[in-house]
Structures are given as structure tokens and as C-alpha cells.
Coordinates of C-alpha atoms and ligand atoms in Angstrom, one line a residue:
M1 CA 58.0 130.9 175.9
L2 CA 60.9 130.0 173.8
T3 CA 62.3 126.4 173.5
F4 CA 64.6 124.6 171.2
D5 CA 63.2 122.0 168.8
E6 CA 66.0 119.4 169.1
G7 CA 64.6 117.5 166.1
W8 CA 66.1 120.2 163.9
R9 CA 69.5 120.3 165.6
G10 CA 72.6 120.0 163.4
G11 CA 76.2 120.9 163.9
T12 CA 79.6 120.9 162.2
T13 CA 83.2 121.9 163.0
H14 CA 85.2 124.0 160.6
A15 CA 88.7 125.4 160.6
C16 CA 88.5 129.1 161.2
D17 CA 89.2 131.1 158.1
C18 CA 91.5 133.5 159.9
C19 CA 93.5 131.3 162.2
G20 CA 92.7 127.6 161.6
N21 CA 91.4 127.0 165.1
A22 CA 88.3 124.8 165.3
S23 CA 85.1 126.7 164.9
R24 CA 82.1 124.8 166.1
R25 CA 78.7 125.5 164.6
T26 CA 75.2 124.6 165.7
W27 CA 71.7 125.4 164.5
T28 CA 68.2 124.4 165.2
M29 CA 64.6 125.7 165.3
V30 CA 63.4 127.8 168.1
N31 CA 59.7 127.3 169.0
R32 CA 57.6 130.0 170.6
D33 CA 54.7 128.4 172.6
D34 CA 55.4 125.1 170.9
Q35 CA 55.0 126.6 167.4
P36 CA 58.0 126.9 164.9
Y37 CA 59.2 130.5 165.3
A38 CA 62.8 131.1 164.2
V39 CA 65.9 129.2 163.0
F40 CA 69.2 130.2 164.4
F41 CA 72.8 129.4 163.2
A42 CA 75.7 130.0 165.6
A43 CA 79.4 129.7 164.9
C44 CA 81.6 129.7 168.0
Y45 CA 85.2 130.9 167.6
D46 CA 88.0 130.6 170.0
H47 CA 90.6 133.3 169.5
G48 CA 92.7 132.8 172.5
H49 CA 91.3 135.0 175.3
E50 CA 88.6 136.3 172.9
R51 CA 85.7 133.9 172.6
E52 CA 83.2 135.0 170.0
T53 CA 80.0 133.6 168.6
W54 CA 78.4 134.8 165.4
I55 CA 74.6 134.2 165.4
D56 CA 72.1 134.5 162.6
V57 CA 68.4 134.3 163.2
V58 CA 65.8 133.7 160.5
F59 CA 62.2 134.6 161.0
G60 CA 59.3 133.8 158.7
T61 CA 56.6 131.3 157.9
W62 CA 57.8 127.7 158.6
G63 CA 56.7 124.3 157.2
Q64 CA 55.1 125.5 153.9
G65 CA 58.2 125.8 151.7
D66 CA 57.3 129.4 151.3
Y67 CA 60.2 131.9 152.0
H68 CA 58.7 135.1 150.7
D69 CA 58.4 136.6 154.3
H70 CA 61.7 135.2 155.6
V71 CA 64.1 137.7 157.0
T72 CA 67.6 137.1 158.6
F73 CA 69.3 139.1 161.3
G74 CA 72.9 138.7 162.4
C75 CA 75.0 139.6 165.4
R76 CA 78.4 139.0 167.0
F77 CA 78.4 138.0 170.6
G78 CA 81.6 138.3 172.6
P79 CA 83.9 140.7 174.5
V80 CA 83.2 144.4 173.9
A81 CA 85.1 147.5 175.0
G82 CA 84.0 148.9 178.3
S83 CA 82.2 145.9 179.6
D84 CA 83.3 142.9 181.7
A85 CA 80.5 140.8 180.3
P86 CA 80.2 139.7 176.7
A87 CA 77.6 141.5 174.6
A88 CA 75.8 141.2 171.3
T89 CA 76.4 143.7 168.5
A90 CA 74.3 143.7 165.3
V91 CA 76.2 142.9 162.1
D92 CA 75.3 142.4 158.4
A93 CA 73.3 139.1 158.4
A94 CA 74.4 135.7 157.0
E95 CA 77.4 137.1 155.0
V96 CA 79.0 133.7 155.0
A97 CA 75.8 131.7 154.8
P98 CA 75.1 129.7 151.6
D99 CA 72.8 131.4 149.1
D100 CA 69.7 129.6 150.2
P101 CA 66.1 130.9 149.8
M102 CA 65.4 129.9 153.4
F103 CA 67.4 133.0 154.5
G104 CA 65.0 135.4 152.7
Q105 CA 66.0 139.0 153.0
K106 CA 69.5 139.2 154.7
L107 CA 69.4 142.5 156.6
T108 CA 72.4 144.8 156.9
R109 CA 73.3 146.1 160.3
A110 CA 71.5 149.4 159.6
E111 CA 68.4 147.6 158.2
A112 CA 68.3 145.3 161.3
L113 CA 68.4 148.1 163.8
S114 CA 65.4 149.8 162.3
H115 CA 63.5 146.6 161.5
P116 CA 60.1 146.1 163.4
R117 CA 61.3 142.6 164.5
V118 CA 64.6 143.7 166.0
K119 CA 63.3 143.2 169.6
E120 CA 62.3 139.7 168.7
F121 CA 65.8 139.1 167.3
W122 CA 67.5 140.2 170.6
E123 CA 65.1 138.0 172.5
V124 CA 66.1 134.9 170.5
V125 CA 69.8 135.9 170.8
D126 CA 69.4 136.2 174.6
F127 CA 67.7 132.8 174.7
V128 CA 70.5 131.2 172.6
V129 CA 73.3 132.7 174.7
L130 CA 71.7 131.7 177.9
S131 CA 70.4 128.2 177.0
D132 CA 72.1 126.7 174.0
P133 CA 74.2 123.7 175.0
L134 CA 77.1 124.8 172.7
V135 CA 76.9 128.6 172.8
H136 CA 76.3 129.1 176.6
P137 CA 79.4 127.1 177.8
H138 CA 81.5 128.7 175.1
H139 CA 81.2 132.0 176.8
Y140 CA 80.4 131.3 180.5
E141 CA 82.4 128.2 181.5
H142 CA 85.8 129.6 181.0
S143 CA 85.4 133.1 182.3
A144 CA 88.1 134.3 184.7
Ligands
LIG1 ZN1 90.2 132.6 163.7

């Protein structure tokens, strides 16, 4: 079972690079069965009728200062052509993230889609979109 470890929770607000609207960001640890499992970073954008969230998820060994097995996936969650519901699309990971060893290998979209952990990535993304106190209302409280 996935849960958020709120002890890790952080957040900031930035002016969006493209339009200057406020972009709210949040991150925390996701535990699986009460063990540290993955860290996610979400940046929520409000582009008029188009609400987007860019989500990075980092998997690896936690709590030992050892990042050699860390790997980062990225996606955009938001409106997509041909669907009434927002959906996630894989993108190159952590392109705007600081150059921090915690991210480990930042996967491109192509690398992500063929990676053995891609199903785990989508599972974490689903959990964040459904349950995160910032990301969920960003997409689901204002729908028409
Ligand atoms: Zn913008």
C-alpha cells in the first residue's frame, strides 16, 4: 500500500517561466508498506482552462546517502486530445530539476517507456493524482 510520509513534505510557489502565473510545487516521500519507496516532485500550472502538473518520481535506495541505483521518471498530467479526463504522458525526466545526485539517472521519455520500473512509476503517478492534497484538487475541483 502506498502512503505519503508527511515528514518529508515541502513546497514552494514560483512564477511560471512562460506566463508568470503562480506555479505551486510540492514534494514528499511515498512509502510502500511503511518503507521509504519513492520521492515525487510535482509542479502545478494554471494555464487558463488548461491545468497541468509535471511530476517527477525518483526510485532507489533511501536513507543511506547512496544514490548509485537512483532513477528518475517524468510525466505531464493534464488535458489530452481525444479525452474528457486528464491523463499522464511520459516526458524526459527532471529537465528543470537541480543537478542533484539524488535524482540519479534521469530517464528520457524513450528510456522510461522501456524501463522495467515503468509500471511502478505509473502506480506512483496515479497515487499522487488521486491523493495528493495539492495535485488532486488542482485537477478535479474545478472541472466543468
Ligand atoms: Zn505558464
